Amino acid sequence: MSEDTVSIIVTVLNGEKWVDNCFRSILRQCTAVHVQKQQQQSKQMQPAEHKWVDDNKLLAHVTSPGETKEVESKQKFKIEVCVFDDCSTDDTMEMLTLWQRKFGGQRIRMFIVRNESEKPKGGVSEFVGYGRNRAIELGNGAYLCFQDIDDEMLPTRIEQQYLLARANKDALIGCKFVRTPPNSTCRFTRWANELDATKLPLQIYTANGPTVIMPTWLCHRRVYERIPGGFCEHGRGTPEDLIFFYAHLDRGGRVLRINECLLLYRYHAAATTFSIVAETIWQLRMQHLLAHVLCVEPWRSGFTIWNAGKRGRKFFRDLPQTFKCNVRAFCDVDKKKINKTYNHYDENAHRFTYVAPIIHFTHARPPLLICMKLDLTNGAFEANLNSLNLCEGRDYVLFT
């Protein structure tokens, strides 16, 4: 294992339309140049503010030739590229071979393993975890950088994350990102980029998934090796990134983020995200919450569910019977619900089995299990929550 090498992990299935831009952006990481102007723009550039429409123009703007200046300090790391091609049927493999030669000309090793069977096992839309595990096995780097074929690295991504990972070998290192096309998934992008660093290990039960998104991860190899079996290989529809993220936290791993936009994160209809069913993620979050939060004090002595509407009631219905007994009340702001009761009807027993009062949120005492989605009420919910002066993680948990 080479301590000064970063292995870039890529899985691909029929990705010919993305290959060139993706690998061109990787090659840029090895160019020992900086753009002083880029550093200033990078600090100012937020997804809501950038006005580039064309992806290539964005990258050209950041890496404009003629504005370059040699770096004062020499590059301290090397990279290698490890690719799993999942029996692509388009021109992906031919393009990968061409890029292998290009990287070789720059003295960069590129390893390719191909699934020769007729059934995909680890590409973009099938067994992603399988492909990542096989690509990781190819590499020799002490550090792993995860890159999706449909995304593009912005300059200095690896340099900045590598330096932070080298000093924090027990941490997953993420970064902010630019979402493209502009204005796609605005609420998610805002949440992921603006989440306070102290909440990265806390706000882990939202439908958004890991608090640092998988395509931005870089870590020491020991972070990966601490997880038995690496990434889950159960197949299509498995949120292997969230499963890995939880396993990392459960073993005392930390989560850090570079507060600069270092990735062009593409949104499109064929993205892996769309192969994962929301109910699968809900149940995975629920299981982790039960095992790590609701079974310990003060939660097991009783808690209140914030939201007497659809989401709060679904949460209650999905609780195992032993945990339903711990729900003291529901709380809400809707005057039509307050001072009434929630009566739970058990479909199997054919009778009402639990009754919980619905109170105003100002009368609720912690701990609170909050089933309200963020950033949907023009700040009204957030203002109500802040007015209680509670501490996230201790007094309340978001399950949105």
mmCIF file of N, CA and C in Angstrom, residues 136-263:
data_model
loop_
_atom_site.group_PDB
_atom_site.id
_atom_site.type_symbol
_atom_site.label_atom_id
_atom_site.label_comp_id
_atom_site.label_asym_id
_atom_site.label_seq_id
_atom_site.Cartn_x
_atom_site.Cartn_y
_atom_site.Cartn_z
ATOM 1 N N ILE A 136 -11.879 -1.142 -5.764
ATOM 2 C CA ILE A 136 -10.984 -0.881 -4.630
ATOM 3 C C ILE A 136 -9.912 -1.960 -4.540
ATOM 4 N N GLU A 137 -10.280 -3.197 -4.843
ATOM 5 C CA GLU A 137 -9.321 -4.306 -4.794
ATOM 6 C C GLU A 137 -8.184 -4.125 -5.802
ATOM 7 N N LEU A 138 -8.418 -3.368 -6.863
ATOM 8 C CA LEU A 138 -7.399 -3.156 -7.891
ATOM 9 C C LEU A 138 -6.280 -2.246 -7.420
ATOM 10 N N GLY A 139 -6.617 -1.303 -6.532
ATOM 11 C CA GLY A 139 -5.701 -0.217 -6.226
ATOM 12 C C GLY A 139 -4.688 -0.514 -5.140
ATOM 13 N N ASN A 140 -3.675 0.346 -5.106
ATOM 14 C CA ASN A 140 -2.610 0.251 -4.108
ATOM 15 C C ASN A 140 -2.560 1.478 -3.211
ATOM 16 N N GLY A 141 -3.408 2.461 -3.468
ATOM 17 C CA GLY A 141 -3.353 3.710 -2.733
ATOM 18 C C GLY A 141 -3.830 3.569 -1.295
ATOM 19 N N ALA A 142 -3.204 4.322 -0.396
ATOM 20 C CA ALA A 142 -3.628 4.346 0.998
ATOM 21 C C ALA A 142 -4.901 5.183 1.163
ATOM 22 N N TYR A 143 -5.229 5.975 0.135
ATOM 23 C CA TYR A 143 -6.413 6.828 0.191
ATOM 24 C C TYR A 143 -7.346 6.484 -0.964
ATOM 25 N N LEU A 144 -8.637 6.558 -0.697
ATOM 26 C CA LEU A 144 -9.656 6.227 -1.686
ATOM 27 C C LEU A 144 -10.489 7.463 -1.979
ATOM 28 N N CYS A 145 -10.638 7.773 -3.254
ATOM 29 C CA CYS A 145 -11.467 8.896 -3.686
ATOM 30 C C CYS A 145 -12.568 8.338 -4.573
ATOM 31 N N PHE A 146 -13.821 8.563 -4.192
ATOM 32 C CA PHE A 146 -14.953 7.996 -4.932
ATOM 33 C C PHE A 146 -15.484 9.010 -5.944
ATOM 34 N N GLN A 147 -15.572 8.566 -7.186
ATOM 35 C CA GLN A 147 -15.978 9.445 -8.280
ATOM 36 C C GLN A 147 -17.029 8.747 -9.134
ATOM 37 N N ASP A 148 -18.184 9.370 -9.288
ATOM 38 C CA ASP A 148 -19.205 8.834 -10.189
ATOM 39 C C ASP A 148 -18.889 9.237 -11.617
ATOM 40 N N ILE A 149 -19.150 8.347 -12.549
ATOM 41 C CA ILE A 149 -18.780 8.583 -13.943
ATOM 42 C C ILE A 149 -19.508 9.778 -14.544
ATOM 43 N N ASP A 150 -20.692 10.101 -14.025
ATOM 44 C CA ASP A 150 -21.457 11.213 -14.593
ATOM 45 C C ASP A 150 -21.168 12.549 -13.918
ATOM 46 N N ASP A 151 -20.210 12.583 -12.988
ATOM 47 C CA ASP A 151 -19.819 13.829 -12.335
ATOM 48 C C ASP A 151 -18.425 14.248 -12.773
ATOM 49 N N GLU A 152 -18.029 15.459 -12.397
ATOM 50 C CA GLU A 152 -16.714 15.969 -12.761
ATOM 51 C C GLU A 152 -16.062 16.647 -11.576
ATOM 52 N N MET A 153 -14.784 16.327 -11.354
ATOM 53 C CA MET A 153 -14.026 16.979 -10.294
ATOM 54 C C MET A 153 -13.695 18.406 -10.706
ATOM 55 N N LEU A 154 -13.815 19.321 -9.774
ATOM 56 C CA LEU A 154 -13.312 20.668 -9.992
ATOM 57 C C LEU A 154 -11.872 20.722 -9.503
ATOM 58 N N PRO A 155 -11.084 21.646 -10.026
ATOM 59 C CA PRO A 155 -9.657 21.695 -9.693
ATOM 60 C C PRO A 155 -9.412 21.746 -8.190
ATOM 61 N N THR A 156 -8.379 21.073 -7.770
ATOM 62 C CA THR A 156 -7.882 20.966 -6.387
ATOM 63 C C THR A 156 -8.764 20.109 -5.500
ATOM 64 N N ARG A 157 -9.739 19.374 -6.051
ATOM 65 C CA ARG A 157 -10.559 18.521 -5.193
ATOM 66 C C ARG A 157 -9.683 17.541 -4.410
ATOM 67 N N ILE A 158 -8.900 16.754 -5.140
ATOM 68 C CA ILE A 158 -8.114 15.717 -4.471
ATOM 69 C C ILE A 158 -7.069 16.337 -3.556
ATOM 70 N N GLU A 159 -6.422 17.395 -4.011
ATOM 71 C CA GLU A 159 -5.391 18.040 -3.205
ATOM 72 C C GLU A 159 -5.943 18.460 -1.841
ATOM 73 N N GLN A 160 -7.089 19.136 -1.830
ATOM 74 C CA GLN A 160 -7.634 19.635 -0.576
ATOM 75 C C GLN A 160 -8.145 18.503 0.320
ATOM 76 N N GLN A 161 -8.839 17.542 -0.286
ATOM 77 C CA GLN A 161 -9.387 16.451 0.527
ATOM 78 C C GLN A 161 -8.284 15.516 1.024
ATOM 79 N N TYR A 162 -7.277 15.304 0.207
ATOM 80 C CA TYR A 162 -6.160 14.449 0.605
ATOM 81 C C TYR A 162 -5.444 15.023 1.826
ATOM 82 N N LEU A 163 -5.185 16.321 1.809
ATOM 83 C CA LEU A 163 -4.493 16.948 2.927
ATOM 84 C C LEU A 163 -5.300 16.813 4.217
ATOM 85 N N LEU A 164 -6.625 16.963 4.130
ATOM 86 C CA LEU A 164 -7.464 16.829 5.318
ATOM 87 C C LEU A 164 -7.549 15.372 5.768
ATOM 88 N N ALA A 165 -7.640 14.455 4.810
ATOM 89 C CA ALA A 165 -7.714 13.028 5.151
ATOM 90 C C ALA A 165 -6.409 12.534 5.777
ATOM 91 N N ARG A 166 -5.304 13.057 5.313
ATOM 92 C CA ARG A 166 -4.003 12.646 5.851
ATOM 93 C C ARG A 166 -3.885 12.984 7.341
ATOM 94 N N ALA A 167 -4.549 14.074 7.735
ATOM 95 C CA ALA A 167 -4.520 14.481 9.135
ATOM 96 C C ALA A 167 -5.659 13.876 9.947
ATOM 97 N N ASN A 168 -6.605 13.212 9.255
ATOM 98 C CA ASN A 168 -7.782 12.641 9.922
ATOM 99 C C ASN A 168 -8.096 11.281 9.294
ATOM 100 N N LYS A 169 -7.294 10.285 9.633
ATOM 101 C CA LYS A 169 -7.382 8.989 8.962
ATOM 102 C C LYS A 169 -8.577 8.144 9.399
ATOM 103 N N ASP A 170 -9.359 8.657 10.336
ATOM 104 C CA ASP A 170 -10.566 7.946 10.763
ATOM 105 C C ASP A 170 -11.827 8.606 10.225
ATOM 106 N N ALA A 171 -11.688 9.538 9.286
ATOM 107 C CA ALA A 171 -12.829 10.341 8.851
ATOM 108 C C ALA A 171 -13.180 10.135 7.379
ATOM 109 N N LEU A 172 -14.480 10.247 7.091
ATOM 110 C CA LEU A 172 -14.950 10.409 5.716
ATOM 111 C C LEU A 172 -14.884 11.898 5.405
ATOM 112 N N ILE A 173 -14.202 12.257 4.331
ATOM 113 C CA ILE A 173 -14.044 13.660 3.962
ATOM 114 C C ILE A 173 -14.945 13.955 2.767
ATOM 115 N N GLY A 174 -15.856 14.903 2.925
ATOM 116 C CA GLY A 174 -16.712 15.327 1.827
ATOM 117 C C GLY A 174 -16.351 16.731 1.381
ATOM 118 N N CYS A 175 -17.207 17.322 0.569
ATOM 119 C CA CYS A 175 -17.008 18.699 0.131
ATOM 120 C C CYS A 175 -18.346 19.259 -0.346
ATOM 121 N N LYS A 176 -18.387 20.547 -0.555
ATOM 122 C CA LYS A 176 -19.557 21.152 -1.178
ATOM 123 C C LYS A 176 -19.515 20.849 -2.677
ATOM 124 N N PHE A 177 -20.616 21.116 -3.365
ATOM 125 C CA PHE A 177 -20.678 20.793 -4.789
ATOM 126 C C PHE A 177 -21.530 21.803 -5.535
ATOM 127 N N VAL A 178 -21.329 21.837 -6.844
ATOM 128 C CA VAL A 178 -22.172 22.618 -7.744
ATOM 129 C C VAL A 178 -23.123 21.650 -8.420
ATOM 130 N N ARG A 179 -24.401 21.861 -8.283
ATOM 131 C CA ARG A 179 -25.397 20.984 -8.897
ATOM 132 C C ARG A 179 -25.669 21.450 -10.319
ATOM 133 N N THR A 180 -25.729 20.516 -11.229
ATOM 134 C CA THR A 180 -26.046 20.834 -12.605
ATOM 135 C C THR A 180 -27.047 19.824 -13.139
ATOM 136 N N PRO A 181 -28.081 20.249 -13.930
ATOM 137 C CA PRO A 181 -28.374 21.614 -14.362
ATOM 138 C C PRO A 181 -28.653 22.538 -13.170
ATOM 139 N N PRO A 182 -28.415 23.829 -13.365
ATOM 140 C CA PRO A 182 -28.688 24.788 -12.291
ATOM 141 C C PRO A 182 -30.149 24.707 -11.854
ATOM 142 N N ASN A 183 -30.375 24.959 -10.590
ATOM 143 C CA ASN A 183 -31.729 24.985 -10.016
ATOM 144 C C ASN A 183 -32.399 23.620 -9.937
ATOM 145 N N SER A 184 -31.642 22.536 -10.098
ATOM 146 C CA SER A 184 -32.211 21.207 -9.876
ATOM 147 C C SER A 184 -31.925 20.802 -8.426
ATOM 148 N N THR A 185 -32.892 20.146 -7.809
ATOM 149 C CA THR A 185 -32.815 19.708 -6.405
ATOM 150 C C THR A 185 -32.310 20.816 -5.480
ATOM 151 N N CYS A 186 -32.952 21.977 -5.551
ATOM 152 C CA CYS A 186 -32.464 23.152 -4.811
ATOM 153 C C CYS A 186 -32.445 22.937 -3.301
ATOM 154 N N ARG A 187 -33.523 22.358 -2.741
ATOM 155 C CA ARG A 187 -33.579 22.182 -1.289
ATOM 156 C C ARG A 187 -32.517 21.203 -0.811
ATOM 157 N N PHE A 188 -32.351 20.103 -1.549
ATOM 158 C CA PHE A 188 -31.326 19.120 -1.190
ATOM 159 C C PHE A 188 -29.937 19.742 -1.263
ATOM 160 N N THR A 189 -29.656 20.471 -2.339
ATOM 161 C CA THR A 189 -28.343 21.098 -2.515
ATOM 162 C C THR A 189 -28.060 22.094 -1.398
ATOM 163 N N ARG A 190 -29.059 22.885 -1.066
ATOM 164 C CA ARG A 190 -28.896 23.870 -0.002
ATOM 165 C C ARG A 190 -28.611 23.178 1.332
ATOM 166 N N TRP A 191 -29.360 22.113 1.614
ATOM 167 C CA TRP A 191 -29.141 21.359 2.857
ATOM 168 C C TRP A 191 -27.727 20.784 2.907
ATOM 169 N N ALA A 192 -27.312 20.106 1.849
ATOM 170 C CA ALA A 192 -26.010 19.430 1.842
ATOM 171 C C ALA A 192 -24.847 20.415 1.912
ATOM 172 N N ASN A 193 -24.983 21.558 1.253
ATOM 173 C CA ASN A 193 -23.881 22.524 1.219
ATOM 174 C C ASN A 193 -23.839 23.448 2.433
ATOM 175 N N GLU A 194 -24.979 23.672 3.063
ATOM 176 C CA GLU A 194 -25.031 24.660 4.146
ATOM 177 C C GLU A 194 -25.148 24.041 5.538
ATOM 178 N N LEU A 195 -25.267 22.738 5.627
ATOM 179 C CA LEU A 195 -25.386 22.083 6.925
ATOM 180 C C LEU A 195 -24.161 22.385 7.775
ATOM 181 N N ASP A 196 -24.407 22.853 9.003
ATOM 182 C CA ASP A 196 -23.316 23.201 9.894
ATOM 183 C C ASP A 196 -22.454 21.972 10.191
ATOM 184 N N ALA A 197 -21.157 22.187 10.298
ATOM 185 C CA ALA A 197 -20.218 21.080 10.502
ATOM 186 C C ALA A 197 -20.542 20.270 11.751
ATOM 187 N N THR A 198 -21.076 20.931 12.782
ATOM 188 C CA THR A 198 -21.393 20.220 14.026
ATOM 189 C C THR A 198 -22.566 19.259 13.852
ATOM 190 N N LYS A 199 -23.351 19.450 12.776
ATOM 191 C CA LYS A 199 -24.522 18.607 12.555
ATOM 192 C C LYS A 199 -24.267 17.459 11.580
ATOM 193 N N LEU A 200 -23.062 17.387 11.039
ATOM 194 C CA LEU A 200 -22.745 16.308 10.093
ATOM 195 C C LEU A 200 -22.930 14.916 10.704
ATOM 196 N N PRO A 201 -22.573 14.694 11.984
ATOM 197 C CA PRO A 201 -22.824 13.372 12.582
ATOM 198 C C PRO A 201 -24.183 13.260 13.264
ATOM 199 N N LEU A 202 -24.986 14.331 13.223
ATOM 200 C CA LEU A 202 -26.261 14.345 13.940
ATOM 201 C C LEU A 202 -27.467 14.214 13.024
ATOM 202 N N GLN A 203 -27.459 14.942 11.915
ATOM 203 C CA GLN A 203 -28.646 15.005 11.059
ATOM 204 C C GLN A 203 -28.632 13.851 10.050
ATOM 205 N N ILE A 204 -28.588 12.634 10.600
ATOM 206 C CA ILE A 204 -28.346 11.448 9.781
ATOM 207 C C ILE A 204 -29.616 10.641 9.498
ATOM 208 N N TYR A 205 -30.773 11.160 9.926
ATOM 209 C CA TYR A 205 -32.012 10.415 9.733
ATOM 210 C C TYR A 205 -32.979 11.128 8.791
ATOM 211 N N THR A 206 -32.466 11.994 7.933
ATOM 212 C CA THR A 206 -33.323 12.630 6.936
ATOM 213 C C THR A 206 -33.341 11.786 5.669
ATOM 214 N N ALA A 207 -34.332 12.025 4.825
ATOM 215 C CA ALA A 207 -34.438 11.287 3.564
ATOM 216 C C ALA A 207 -33.334 11.668 2.591
ATOM 217 N N ASN A 208 -32.555 12.700 2.921
ATOM 218 C CA ASN A 208 -31.477 13.139 2.035
ATOM 219 C C ASN A 208 -30.295 12.181 2.018
ATOM 220 N N GLY A 209 -30.228 11.289 3.011
ATOM 221 C CA GLY A 209 -29.131 10.328 3.043
ATOM 222 C C GLY A 209 -27.944 10.842 3.835
ATOM 223 N N PRO A 210 -26.719 10.343 3.541
ATOM 224 C CA PRO A 210 -25.529 10.766 4.276
ATOM 225 C C PRO A 210 -25.362 12.282 4.250
ATOM 226 N N THR A 211 -24.848 12.834 5.338
ATOM 227 C CA THR A 211 -24.709 14.284 5.423
ATOM 228 C C THR A 211 -23.579 14.817 4.545
ATOM 229 N N VAL A 212 -22.657 13.964 4.135
ATOM 230 C CA VAL A 212 -21.746 14.295 3.038
ATOM 231 C C VAL A 212 -22.033 13.281 1.936
ATOM 232 N N ILE A 213 -22.341 13.762 0.746
ATOM 233 C CA ILE A 213 -22.845 12.874 -0.301
ATOM 234 C C ILE A 213 -21.733 11.975 -0.845
ATOM 235 N N MET A 214 -22.129 10.766 -1.207
ATOM 236 C CA MET A 214 -21.175 9.741 -1.633
ATOM 237 C C MET A 214 -20.217 10.201 -2.741
ATOM 238 N N PRO A 215 -20.675 10.901 -3.786
ATOM 239 C CA PRO A 215 -19.739 11.273 -4.860
ATOM 240 C C PRO A 215 -18.641 12.237 -4.424
ATOM 241 N N THR A 216 -18.713 12.750 -3.189
ATOM 242 C CA THR A 216 -17.658 13.655 -2.716
ATOM 243 C C THR A 216 -16.723 12.987 -1.717
ATOM 244 N N TRP A 217 -16.884 11.690 -1.447
ATOM 245 C CA TRP A 217 -16.096 11.047 -0.394
ATOM 246 C C TRP A 217 -14.641 10.837 -0.791
ATOM 247 N N LEU A 218 -13.768 11.107 0.165
ATOM 248 C CA LEU A 218 -12.363 10.690 0.095
ATOM 249 C C LEU A 218 -11.975 10.291 1.509
ATOM 250 N N CYS A 219 -11.243 9.203 1.648
ATOM 251 C CA CYS A 219 -10.882 8.717 2.981
ATOM 252 C C CYS A 219 -9.632 7.853 2.914
ATOM 253 N N HIS A 220 -9.037 7.624 4.082
ATOM 254 C CA HIS A 220 -7.949 6.664 4.167
ATOM 255 C C HIS A 220 -8.535 5.267 3.979
ATOM 256 N N ARG A 221 -7.753 4.369 3.427
ATOM 257 C CA ARG A 221 -8.232 3.011 3.154
ATOM 258 C C ARG A 221 -8.680 2.293 4.427
ATOM 259 N N ARG A 222 -8.116 2.654 5.574
ATOM 260 C CA ARG A 222 -8.490 1.973 6.808
ATOM 261 C C ARG A 222 -9.957 2.241 7.170
ATOM 262 N N VAL A 223 -10.515 3.377 6.728
ATOM 263 C CA VAL A 223 -11.938 3.648 6.950
ATOM 264 C C VAL A 223 -12.770 2.581 6.257
ATOM 265 N N TYR A 224 -12.394 2.256 5.031
ATOM 266 C CA TYR A 224 -13.080 1.220 4.256
ATOM 267 C C TYR A 224 -12.867 -0.159 4.871
ATOM 268 N N GLU A 225 -11.640 -0.449 5.284
ATOM 269 C CA GLU A 225 -11.306 -1.785 5.786
ATOM 270 C C GLU A 225 -11.958 -2.092 7.128
ATOM 271 N N ARG A 226 -12.379 -1.060 7.857
ATOM 272 C CA ARG A 226 -13.044 -1.288 9.143
ATOM 273 C C ARG A 226 -14.472 -1.791 8.971
ATOM 274 N N ILE A 227 -15.033 -1.667 7.770
ATOM 275 C CA ILE A 227 -16.407 -2.099 7.514
ATOM 276 C C ILE A 227 -16.367 -3.515 6.941
ATOM 277 N N PRO A 228 -16.839 -4.522 7.661
ATOM 278 C CA PRO A 228 -16.793 -5.901 7.153
ATOM 279 C C PRO A 228 -17.487 -6.022 5.798
ATOM 280 N N GLY A 229 -16.742 -6.523 4.815
ATOM 281 C CA GLY A 229 -17.306 -6.690 3.483
ATOM 282 C C GLY A 229 -17.324 -5.440 2.644
ATOM 283 N N GLY A 230 -16.900 -4.312 3.210
ATOM 284 C CA GLY A 230 -16.903 -3.069 2.439
ATOM 285 C C GLY A 230 -18.309 -2.593 2.152
ATOM 286 N N PHE A 231 -18.588 -2.294 0.896
ATOM 287 C CA PHE A 231 -19.915 -1.825 0.499
ATOM 288 C C PHE A 231 -20.872 -2.995 0.330
ATOM 289 N N CYS A 232 -22.108 -2.778 0.730
ATOM 290 C CA CYS A 232 -23.141 -3.810 0.616
ATOM 291 C C CYS A 232 -23.333 -4.193 -0.850
ATOM 292 N N GLU A 233 -23.438 -5.488 -1.125
ATOM 293 C CA GLU A 233 -23.566 -5.984 -2.499
ATOM 294 C C GLU A 233 -24.931 -6.608 -2.768
ATOM 295 N N HIS A 234 -25.964 -6.171 -2.054
ATOM 296 C CA HIS A 234 -27.280 -6.802 -2.177
ATOM 297 C C HIS A 234 -27.969 -6.544 -3.504
ATOM 298 N N GLY A 235 -27.562 -5.492 -4.216
ATOM 299 C CA GLY A 235 -28.121 -5.312 -5.549
ATOM 300 C C GLY A 235 -28.945 -4.067 -5.730
ATOM 301 N N ARG A 236 -29.663 -4.034 -6.841
ATOM 302 C CA ARG A 236 -30.426 -2.867 -7.259
ATOM 303 C C ARG A 236 -31.383 -2.420 -6.159
ATOM 304 N N GLY A 237 -31.440 -1.098 -5.969
ATOM 305 C CA GLY A 237 -32.347 -0.540 -4.984
ATOM 306 C C GLY A 237 -31.780 -0.484 -3.584
ATOM 307 N N THR A 238 -30.524 -0.916 -3.404
ATOM 308 C CA THR A 238 -29.898 -0.905 -2.081
ATOM 309 C C THR A 238 -29.139 0.406 -1.879
ATOM 310 N N PRO A 239 -29.447 1.163 -0.837
ATOM 311 C CA PRO A 239 -28.708 2.408 -0.559
ATOM 312 C C PRO A 239 -27.371 2.101 0.109
ATOM 313 N N GLU A 240 -26.442 1.559 -0.693
ATOM 314 C CA GLU A 240 -25.184 1.070 -0.121
ATOM 315 C C GLU A 240 -24.372 2.196 0.513
ATOM 316 N N ASP A 241 -24.558 3.433 0.030
ATOM 317 C CA ASP A 241 -23.822 4.539 0.633
ATOM 318 C C ASP A 241 -24.313 4.830 2.054
ATOM 319 N N LEU A 242 -25.638 4.797 2.269
ATOM 320 C CA LEU A 242 -26.192 5.044 3.603
ATOM 321 C C LEU A 242 -25.830 3.908 4.560
ATOM 322 N N ILE A 243 -25.865 2.666 4.067
ATOM 323 C CA ILE A 243 -25.488 1.516 4.895
ATOM 324 C C ILE A 243 -24.032 1.646 5.345
ATOM 325 N N PHE A 244 -23.152 2.016 4.426
ATOM 326 C CA PHE A 244 -21.734 2.200 4.749
ATOM 327 C C PHE A 244 -21.568 3.362 5.725
ATOM 328 N N PHE A 245 -22.287 4.443 5.487
ATOM 329 C CA PHE A 245 -22.208 5.644 6.319
ATOM 330 C C PHE A 245 -22.579 5.330 7.767
ATOM 331 N N TYR A 246 -23.682 4.609 7.951
ATOM 332 C CA TYR A 246 -24.091 4.217 9.303
ATOM 333 C C TYR A 246 -23.046 3.312 9.958
ATOM 334 N N ALA A 247 -22.532 2.352 9.195
ATOM 335 C CA ALA A 247 -21.520 1.431 9.741
ATOM 336 C C ALA A 247 -20.269 2.199 10.153
ATOM 337 N N HIS A 248 -19.921 3.205 9.380
ATOM 338 C CA HIS A 248 -18.763 4.046 9.701
ATOM 339 C C HIS A 248 -18.982 4.788 11.024
ATOM 340 N N LEU A 249 -20.141 5.401 11.174
ATOM 341 C CA LEU A 249 -20.450 6.128 12.411
ATOM 342 C C LEU A 249 -20.520 5.186 13.607
ATOM 343 N N ASP A 250 -21.099 4.001 13.395
ATOM 344 C CA ASP A 250 -21.251 3.035 14.486
ATOM 345 C C ASP A 250 -19.911 2.578 15.039
ATOM 346 N N ARG A 251 -18.867 2.686 14.238
ATOM 347 C CA ARG A 251 -17.527 2.271 14.664
ATOM 348 C C ARG A 251 -16.686 3.456 15.121
ATOM 349 N N GLY A 252 -17.345 4.567 15.389
ATOM 350 C CA GLY A 252 -16.646 5.738 15.903
ATOM 351 C C GLY A 252 -16.019 6.610 14.842
ATOM 352 N N GLY A 253 -16.324 6.352 13.578
ATOM 353 C CA GLY A 253 -15.767 7.158 12.497
ATOM 354 C C GLY A 253 -16.322 8.574 12.502
ATOM 355 N N ARG A 254 -15.521 9.508 12.024
ATOM 356 C CA ARG A 254 -15.935 10.912 11.968
ATOM 357 C C ARG A 254 -16.299 11.332 10.556
ATOM 358 N N VAL A 255 -16.990 12.472 10.449
ATOM 359 C CA VAL A 255 -17.414 13.024 9.163
ATOM 360 C C VAL A 255 -16.952 14.471 9.087
ATOM 361 N N LEU A 256 -16.177 14.799 8.059
ATOM 362 C CA LEU A 256 -15.672 16.156 7.858
ATOM 363 C C LEU A 256 -16.006 16.612 6.443
ATOM 364 N N ARG A 257 -15.949 17.919 6.227
ATOM 365 C CA ARG A 257 -16.294 18.451 4.899
ATOM 366 C C ARG A 257 -15.406 19.650 4.576
ATOM 367 N N ILE A 258 -14.889 19.677 3.344
ATOM 368 C CA ILE A 258 -14.215 20.861 2.826
ATOM 369 C C ILE A 258 -15.308 21.850 2.427
ATOM 370 N N ASN A 259 -15.245 23.052 2.935
ATOM 371 C CA ASN A 259 -16.317 24.014 2.678
ATOM 372 C C ASN A 259 -16.073 24.825 1.409
ATOM 373 N N GLU A 260 -15.723 24.114 0.355
ATOM 374 C CA GLU A 260 -15.610 24.704 -0.979
ATOM 375 C C GLU A 260 -16.261 23.763 -1.976
ATOM 376 N N CYS A 261 -16.730 24.312 -3.091
ATOM 377 C CA CYS A 261 -17.332 23.492 -4.141
ATOM 378 C C CYS A 261 -16.221 22.832 -4.945
ATOM 379 N N LEU A 262 -16.098 21.514 -4.824
ATOM 380 C CA LEU A 262 -15.011 20.785 -5.476
ATOM 381 C C LEU A 262 -15.519 19.715 -6.437
ATOM 382 N N LEU A 263 -16.841 19.685 -6.674
ATOM 383 C CA LEU A 263 -17.405 18.671 -7.563
ATOM 384 C C LEU A 263 -18.564 19.254 -8.349
#
